[in-house]
CSV table of C-alpha atoms in Angstrom, one decimal:
chain,number,residue,atom,x,y,z
A,2,MET,CA,115.5,130.1,164.0
A,3,ALA,CA,114.7,132.2,167.1
A,4,ARG,CA,114.3,130.4,170.3
A,5,LEU,CA,110.7,129.3,171.0
A,6,ALA,CA,108.7,130.8,173.9
A,7,PRO,CA,107.8,128.2,176.5
A,8,ILE,CA,104.6,126.2,176.4
A,9,ALA,CA,101.8,127.3,178.7
A,10,VAL,CA,100.0,124.5,180.6
A,11,SER,CA,96.6,125.2,182.1
A,12,ILE,CA,96.2,123.1,185.3
A,13,GLY,CA,92.8,121.8,184.6
A,14,GLU,CA,90.9,120.1,187.4
A,15,PRO,CA,93.4,120.1,190.3
A,16,ALA,CA,91.5,117.3,192.1
A,17,GLY,CA,92.4,115.0,189.2
A,18,ILE,CA,95.7,113.7,188.0
A,19,GLY,CA,96.8,116.9,186.3
A,20,PRO,CA,99.2,118.1,189.0
A,21,GLU,CA,100.8,114.7,189.3
A,22,ILE,CA,101.4,114.3,185.6
A,23,ALA,CA,102.8,117.8,185.4
A,24,ALA,CA,105.3,117.0,188.1
A,25,LYS,CA,106.2,113.7,186.5
A,26,ALA,CA,106.6,115.4,183.1
A,27,TRP,CA,109.1,117.9,184.6
A,28,GLN,CA,111.0,115.0,186.3
A,29,SER,CA,111.3,113.3,182.9
A,30,LEU,CA,112.0,116.4,180.8
A,31,GLY,CA,113.7,119.0,183.0
A,32,ALA,CA,114.4,121.9,180.8
A,33,ALA,CA,114.4,119.9,177.5
A,34,ILE,CA,110.9,121.2,176.7
A,35,PRO,CA,110.4,124.4,178.6
A,36,PHE,CA,106.9,124.7,179.9
A,37,PHE,CA,105.2,126.3,182.9
A,38,VAL,CA,102.0,125.5,184.7
A,39,ILE,CA,99.3,128.1,185.2
A,40,GLY,CA,97.9,127.1,188.6
A,41,ASP,CA,98.0,127.4,192.4
A,42,ILE,CA,101.3,126.6,194.0
A,43,GLY,CA,99.6,124.8,196.8
A,44,HIS,CA,98.1,122.3,194.3
A,45,LEU,CA,101.6,121.5,193.0
A,46,THR,CA,103.4,120.8,196.3
A,47,GLY,CA,104.0,117.4,197.9
A,48,LEU,CA,104.4,115.8,194.5
A,49,GLY,CA,108.1,115.0,194.7
A,50,VAL,CA,109.3,118.1,192.8
A,51,ARG,CA,109.9,121.7,193.7
A,52,PRO,CA,107.4,124.1,192.3
A,53,ILE,CA,109.3,127.3,191.2
A,54,PRO,CA,107.2,130.5,191.2
A,55,ILE,CA,107.7,132.6,188.1
A,56,ALA,CA,106.4,136.1,187.4
A,57,HIS,CA,106.6,135.9,183.6
A,58,PRO,CA,106.6,133.1,181.1
A,59,SER,CA,110.1,134.2,179.9
A,60,GLU,CA,111.5,132.9,183.3
A,61,ALA,CA,110.3,129.3,182.6
A,62,GLY,CA,113.4,128.1,180.8
A,63,HIS,CA,115.7,129.1,183.6
A,64,ALA,CA,113.3,127.9,186.4
A,65,ALA,CA,113.0,124.5,184.8
A,66,LEU,CA,116.6,123.8,185.5
A,67,SER,CA,115.8,123.4,189.2
A,68,GLY,CA,112.1,122.7,189.4
A,69,LEU,CA,108.6,122.9,188.0
A,70,PRO,CA,107.9,126.5,186.8
A,71,VAL,CA,104.5,127.8,188.0
A,72,LEU,CA,102.9,131.0,187.0
A,73,ALA,CA,100.8,131.7,190.1
A,74,HIS,CA,97.1,131.6,189.6
A,75,PRO,CA,95.4,131.4,193.0
A,76,PHE,CA,92.5,129.1,193.6
A,77,PRO,CA,90.0,129.6,196.5
A,78,ALA,CA,90.0,126.0,197.7
A,79,ALA,CA,92.5,123.2,198.4
A,80,ALA,CA,92.6,120.3,196.0
A,81,THR,CA,91.4,117.0,197.4
A,82,PRO,CA,92.3,114.1,195.1
A,83,GLY,CA,89.2,112.7,193.5
A,84,GLN,CA,86.8,115.3,194.9
A,85,PRO,CA,86.4,118.4,192.7
A,86,ALA,CA,85.5,121.6,194.7
A,87,PRO,CA,82.8,123.6,193.0
A,88,GLU,CA,84.3,126.9,194.3
A,89,ASN,CA,87.4,126.2,192.1
A,90,ALA,CA,85.5,126.0,188.9
A,91,THR,CA,85.8,129.7,188.0
A,92,ALA,CA,89.6,129.7,188.6
A,93,ILE,CA,90.0,126.6,186.4
A,94,ILE,CA,88.1,128.3,183.6
A,95,ALA,CA,90.1,131.5,184.1
A,96,ALA,CA,93.4,129.6,183.9
A,97,ILE,CA,92.5,128.3,180.5
A,98,ALA,CA,91.6,131.8,179.3
A,99,ARG,CA,94.9,133.1,180.7
A,100,GLY,CA,96.8,130.5,178.8
A,101,VAL,CA,95.0,131.5,175.6
A,102,ASP,CA,95.9,135.1,176.2
A,103,LEU,CA,99.6,134.2,176.7
A,104,VAL,CA,99.8,132.2,173.5
A,105,MET,CA,97.8,134.7,171.5
A,106,THR,CA,100.2,137.5,172.6
A,107,GLY,CA,103.3,135.4,171.8
A,108,GLN,CA,104.4,135.0,175.5
A,109,ALA,CA,103.9,131.3,175.0
A,110,SER,CA,104.5,129.2,171.9
A,111,ALA,CA,101.6,126.8,172.5
A,112,LEU,CA,98.9,125.9,175.0
A,113,THR,CA,98.8,122.4,176.4
A,114,THR,CA,95.7,121.8,178.5
A,115,LEU,CA,95.5,119.4,181.4
A,116,PRO,CA,92.1,117.6,181.8
A,117,ILE,CA,89.0,119.3,183.1
A,118,HIS,CA,85.9,117.8,184.6
A,119,LYS,CA,83.0,119.3,182.6
A,120,LYS,CA,80.3,118.5,185.2
A,121,ALA,CA,82.3,120.1,188.0
A,122,LEU,CA,82.7,123.3,185.9
A,123,LYS,CA,79.0,123.3,185.0
A,124,ASP,CA,77.9,122.8,188.6
A,125,GLY,CA,80.4,125.3,190.0
A,126,ALA,CA,80.4,128.0,187.4
A,127,GLY,CA,77.6,127.3,184.9
A,128,PHE,CA,80.2,126.3,182.2
A,129,GLY,CA,78.1,126.2,179.0
A,130,PHE,CA,80.5,124.4,176.6
A,131,PRO,CA,80.7,120.7,175.8
A,132,GLY,CA,84.4,120.7,176.5
A,133,HIS,CA,87.8,122.4,176.2
A,134,THR,CA,87.7,122.4,172.4
A,135,GLU,CA,84.5,124.4,172.1
A,136,TYR,CA,85.6,126.9,174.8
A,137,LEU,CA,88.9,127.5,173.1
A,138,ALA,CA,87.1,128.2,169.8
A,139,HIS,CA,84.9,130.6,171.6
A,140,LEU,CA,87.8,132.5,173.1
A,141,ALA,CA,89.6,132.6,169.8
A,142,GLY,CA,86.4,133.8,168.0
A,143,VAL,CA,86.6,130.8,165.6
A,144,GLY,CA,83.4,129.2,164.3
A,145,HIS,CA,84.6,125.7,163.4
A,146,VAL,CA,87.6,123.8,164.7
A,147,VAL,CA,88.7,120.2,164.3
A,148,MET,CA,89.7,117.7,166.9
A,149,MET,CA,92.6,115.5,165.8
A,150,LEU,CA,93.9,112.5,167.8
A,151,ALA,CA,97.5,111.8,167.0
A,152,CYS,CA,100.2,109.4,167.8
A,153,ARG,CA,103.3,108.1,165.9
A,154,ALA,CA,101.3,105.6,163.9
A,155,LEU,CA,98.0,107.4,163.3
A,156,ARG,CA,96.3,110.8,162.9
A,157,VAL,CA,92.6,110.6,163.0
A,158,VAL,CA,89.8,113.3,163.0
A,159,PRO,CA,86.1,112.6,164.0
A,160,ALA,CA,83.9,114.8,161.9
A,161,THR,CA,81.2,114.7,164.6
A,162,ILE,CA,82.2,114.6,168.2
A,163,HIS,CA,80.2,114.7,171.4
A,164,ILE,CA,76.7,113.9,170.1
A,165,PRO,CA,74.5,110.8,170.4
A,166,LEU,CA,75.0,108.2,167.7
A,167,ARG,CA,71.4,108.6,166.6
A,168,ASP,CA,72.1,112.3,165.7
A,169,VAL,CA,75.2,111.7,163.6
A,170,PRO,CA,73.5,111.2,160.2
A,171,ALA,CA,71.6,114.5,160.4
A,172,ALA,CA,74.7,116.3,161.6
A,173,LEU,CA,76.9,114.9,158.9
A,174,THR,CA,76.2,117.7,156.3
A,175,PRO,CA,78.3,118.5,153.2
A,176,ARG,CA,79.2,121.8,154.8
A,177,LEU,CA,80.5,120.1,158.0
A,178,LEU,CA,82.5,117.6,155.9
A,179,ILE,CA,84.0,120.3,153.6
A,180,ASP,CA,85.1,122.4,156.6
A,181,THR,CA,86.5,119.4,158.4
A,182,ILE,CA,88.5,118.3,155.4
A,183,ARG,CA,89.8,121.8,154.6
A,184,ILE,CA,90.9,122.5,158.2
A,185,THR,CA,92.6,119.1,158.5
A,186,HIS,CA,94.4,119.6,155.1
A,187,ALA,CA,95.6,123.1,156.2
A,188,GLY,CA,96.7,121.8,159.6
A,189,LEU,CA,98.7,119.0,158.1
A,190,ILE,CA,100.6,121.5,155.9
A,191,ARG,CA,101.1,124.2,158.5
A,192,ASP,CA,101.6,122.2,161.7
A,193,PHE,CA,103.0,118.9,160.5
A,194,GLY,CA,105.0,120.0,157.5
A,195,ILE,CA,103.3,117.7,155.0
A,196,ALA,CA,103.4,119.5,151.7
A,197,HIS,CA,100.8,117.4,149.9
A,198,PRO,CA,98.6,115.7,152.5
A,199,ARG,CA,96.8,112.4,151.7
A,200,ILE,CA,93.5,112.2,153.6
A,201,ALA,CA,91.3,109.1,153.7
A,202,LEU,CA,87.7,109.2,154.8
A,203,THR,CA,85.7,106.4,156.4
A,204,GLY,CA,82.1,105.7,155.4
A,205,LEU,CA,79.3,106.2,157.9
A,206,ASN,CA,77.6,102.8,157.5
A,207,PRO,CA,79.0,99.3,157.7
A,208,HIS,CA,80.9,98.5,154.5
A,209,ALA,CA,80.6,102.2,153.6
A,210,GLY,CA,76.9,101.4,152.9
A,211,GLU,CA,77.6,98.5,150.5
A,212,GLY,CA,76.2,100.3,147.5
A,213,GLY,CA,73.3,101.7,149.4
A,214,VAL,CA,72.1,98.4,150.8
A,215,MET,CA,73.1,99.5,154.4
A,216,GLY,CA,72.4,103.2,154.1
A,217,ARG,CA,72.8,105.9,151.5
A,218,GLU,CA,74.7,108.6,153.3
A,219,ASP,CA,78.0,107.3,151.9
A,220,ILE,CA,76.7,107.8,148.4
A,221,THR,CA,74.6,110.9,148.8
A,222,VAL,CA,76.7,112.9,151.3
A,223,ILE,CA,80.3,111.7,151.7
A,224,ALA,CA,81.2,110.7,148.1
A,225,PRO,CA,80.1,113.9,146.4
A,226,VAL,CA,82.1,116.0,148.9
A,227,ILE,CA,85.2,113.9,148.2
A,228,SER,CA,84.7,114.2,144.5
A,229,ALA,CA,84.2,118.0,144.6
A,230,LEU,CA,87.4,118.6,146.7
A,231,ARG,CA,89.4,116.2,144.6
A,232,ASP,CA,88.5,118.4,141.6
A,233,GLU,CA,90.2,121.3,143.6
A,234,GLY,CA,93.4,119.3,143.9
A,235,LEU,CA,93.1,117.7,147.3
A,236,ASP,CA,94.4,114.2,147.6
A,237,LEU,CA,91.4,112.4,149.1
A,238,SER,CA,90.2,108.8,149.1
A,239,GLY,CA,87.0,107.1,150.3
A,240,PRO,CA,84.5,106.6,151.6
A,241,HIS,CA,86.2,103.4,152.9
A,242,PRO,CA,84.7,100.7,155.1
A,243,ALA,CA,85.9,101.8,158.6
A,244,ASP,CA,86.7,98.2,159.6
A,245,THR,CA,89.5,98.0,157.1
A,246,MET,CA,91.0,101.5,157.4
A,247,PHE,CA,93.2,101.2,160.4
A,248,HIS,CA,95.5,98.2,160.0
A,249,ALA,CA,99.2,98.9,159.3
A,250,GLY,CA,99.0,98.5,155.6
A,251,ALA,CA,96.0,100.8,155.2
A,252,ARG,CA,97.6,103.5,157.5
A,253,ALA,CA,100.6,103.6,155.2
A,254,THR,CA,98.4,105.0,152.4
A,255,TYR,CA,97.3,108.2,154.1
A,256,ASP,CA,98.6,111.0,156.4
A,257,ALA,CA,95.4,111.4,158.3
A,258,ALA,CA,92.0,109.7,158.4
A,259,ILE,CA,88.7,111.5,158.9
A,260,ALA,CA,86.0,109.3,160.6
A,261,MET,CA,82.4,110.1,160.8
A,262,TYR,CA,81.8,109.9,164.5
A,263,HIS,CA,83.5,109.8,167.8
A,264,ASP,CA,84.1,106.2,168.6
A,265,GLN,CA,84.9,105.3,164.9
A,266,ALA,CA,87.9,107.6,165.3
A,267,LEU,CA,88.9,107.1,169.0
A,268,ILE,CA,88.7,103.3,169.1
A,269,PRO,CA,91.6,102.7,166.6
A,270,ILE,CA,93.9,105.3,168.1
A,271,LYS,CA,93.3,104.1,171.7
A,272,THR,CA,93.9,100.6,170.5
A,273,ILE,CA,97.1,101.4,168.7
A,274,ASP,CA,98.6,103.7,171.4
A,275,PHE,CA,96.5,104.0,174.5
A,276,ALA,CA,99.0,105.9,176.6
A,277,GLY,CA,100.7,108.0,173.9
A,278,GLY,CA,97.8,109.6,172.0
A,279,VAL,CA,97.5,113.4,171.9
A,280,ASN,CA,94.5,115.6,171.3
A,281,VAL,CA,95.3,118.4,168.9
A,282,THR,CA,92.8,121.2,168.0
A,283,LEU,CA,93.2,122.4,164.4
A,284,GLY,CA,91.7,125.6,163.1
A,285,LEU,CA,92.6,127.8,166.1
A,286,PRO,CA,94.9,130.8,165.6
A,287,PHE,CA,97.3,129.2,168.1
A,288,ILE,CA,98.6,125.7,168.9
A,289,ARG,CA,96.7,123.6,171.4
A,290,THR,CA,97.4,120.1,172.5
A,291,SER,CA,96.2,118.0,175.3
A,292,PRO,CA,96.7,114.5,176.7
A,293,ASP,CA,94.1,112.1,175.4
A,294,HIS,CA,92.6,111.1,178.7
A,295,GLY,CA,90.5,112.6,181.5
A,296,THR,CA,90.9,113.6,185.1
A,297,ALA,CA,91.1,109.9,186.3
A,298,PHE,CA,89.6,110.7,189.7
A,299,ASP,CA,89.8,107.0,190.6
A,300,ILE,CA,93.6,107.1,190.8
A,301,ALA,CA,94.2,110.8,191.7
A,302,GLY,CA,96.5,111.1,194.7
A,303,THR,CA,97.7,107.5,194.5
A,304,GLY,CA,101.0,108.2,192.5
A,305,ARG,CA,99.9,105.9,189.7
A,306,ALA,CA,99.2,108.4,187.0
A,307,ASP,CA,101.0,107.9,183.7
A,308,PRO,CA,102.4,111.1,182.2
A,309,THR,CA,103.2,109.5,178.8
A,310,SER,CA,100.3,111.2,177.0
A,311,PHE,CA,101.0,114.6,178.6
A,312,ILE,CA,104.7,114.4,177.7
A,313,ALA,CA,103.7,113.4,174.1
A,314,ALA,CA,101.4,116.5,174.1
A,315,LEU,CA,104.2,118.8,175.1
A,316,ASP,CA,106.5,117.2,172.5
A,317,MET,CA,103.9,117.6,169.8
A,318,ALA,CA,103.2,121.2,170.8
A,319,GLN,CA,106.9,122.0,170.6
A,320,ASN,CA,107.3,120.4,167.2
A,321,MET,CA,104.2,122.2,165.9
A,322,ALA,CA,105.5,125.6,167.2
A,323,ALA,CA,108.9,124.9,165.5
A,324,MET,CA,107.1,124.1,162.2
A,325,ARG,CA,105.1,127.3,162.4
A,326,ALA,CA,108.2,129.3,163.2
A,327,ARG,CA,109.8,128.1,160.0
């Protein structure tokens, strides 16, 4: 198998913990997982590592032997920990777009994104997307993508994401569920090497509706979709009561779970592996991973940021790239 291109890392919000965890990841990994940061050299100094300027992604592997490889992407303002600068918003967005271009053209094997602060991007640049995932789908020209949260013990997908709980039942359409299941199924095969994925679905209501006593969406929306896709040969089960789906014995029966709303999916993974969870976007024409946390302005600049999730995101990106290369 040919050597993989390095992983592109967009710096995200430089006033958050992104620069610190990038530096700590290089301290931990060295050249074991070649990656480079798209960002401002000035934002990556004073972190206990030497930032190494590179002119092209292909230089990252060699540069990583002696420091943190940085593909220069100048920002107009300094980075003050905990205080996002509105004038940096456009450069943050452009760094993400540059990372997408590099991975789409094969100069990087994957894109791992460091956390952004959506309000700062909206205030400073009129950013019109709910988050990274939707912006990446826009750049790729893809209509529907899936957010998977993954750790060693669990892969889970929320069918609906950043919407109020009151809006979930109306949003949970058969089309949405079918697309989510198909994208998840294809991603498990292509990116995780699971030839025959087993997918379990939660119900929407307590006790999966308990036969319609506590809501009928489980009967009228979720169950028919499961039945139709089973007839096509997909290995699906559910809808299951969500409160019994995430203990160790239940997790052994499936390769991924699809939950109906944000917290139904994120609470179990953050309980099982708070520091090591990875955000993976399925359905893009390229690999994208991200640490499963935000900018953490409250600890930015203190030296206390934990790079575990970012390192796991790099490791997962490398493994997914190797799987696709096969």
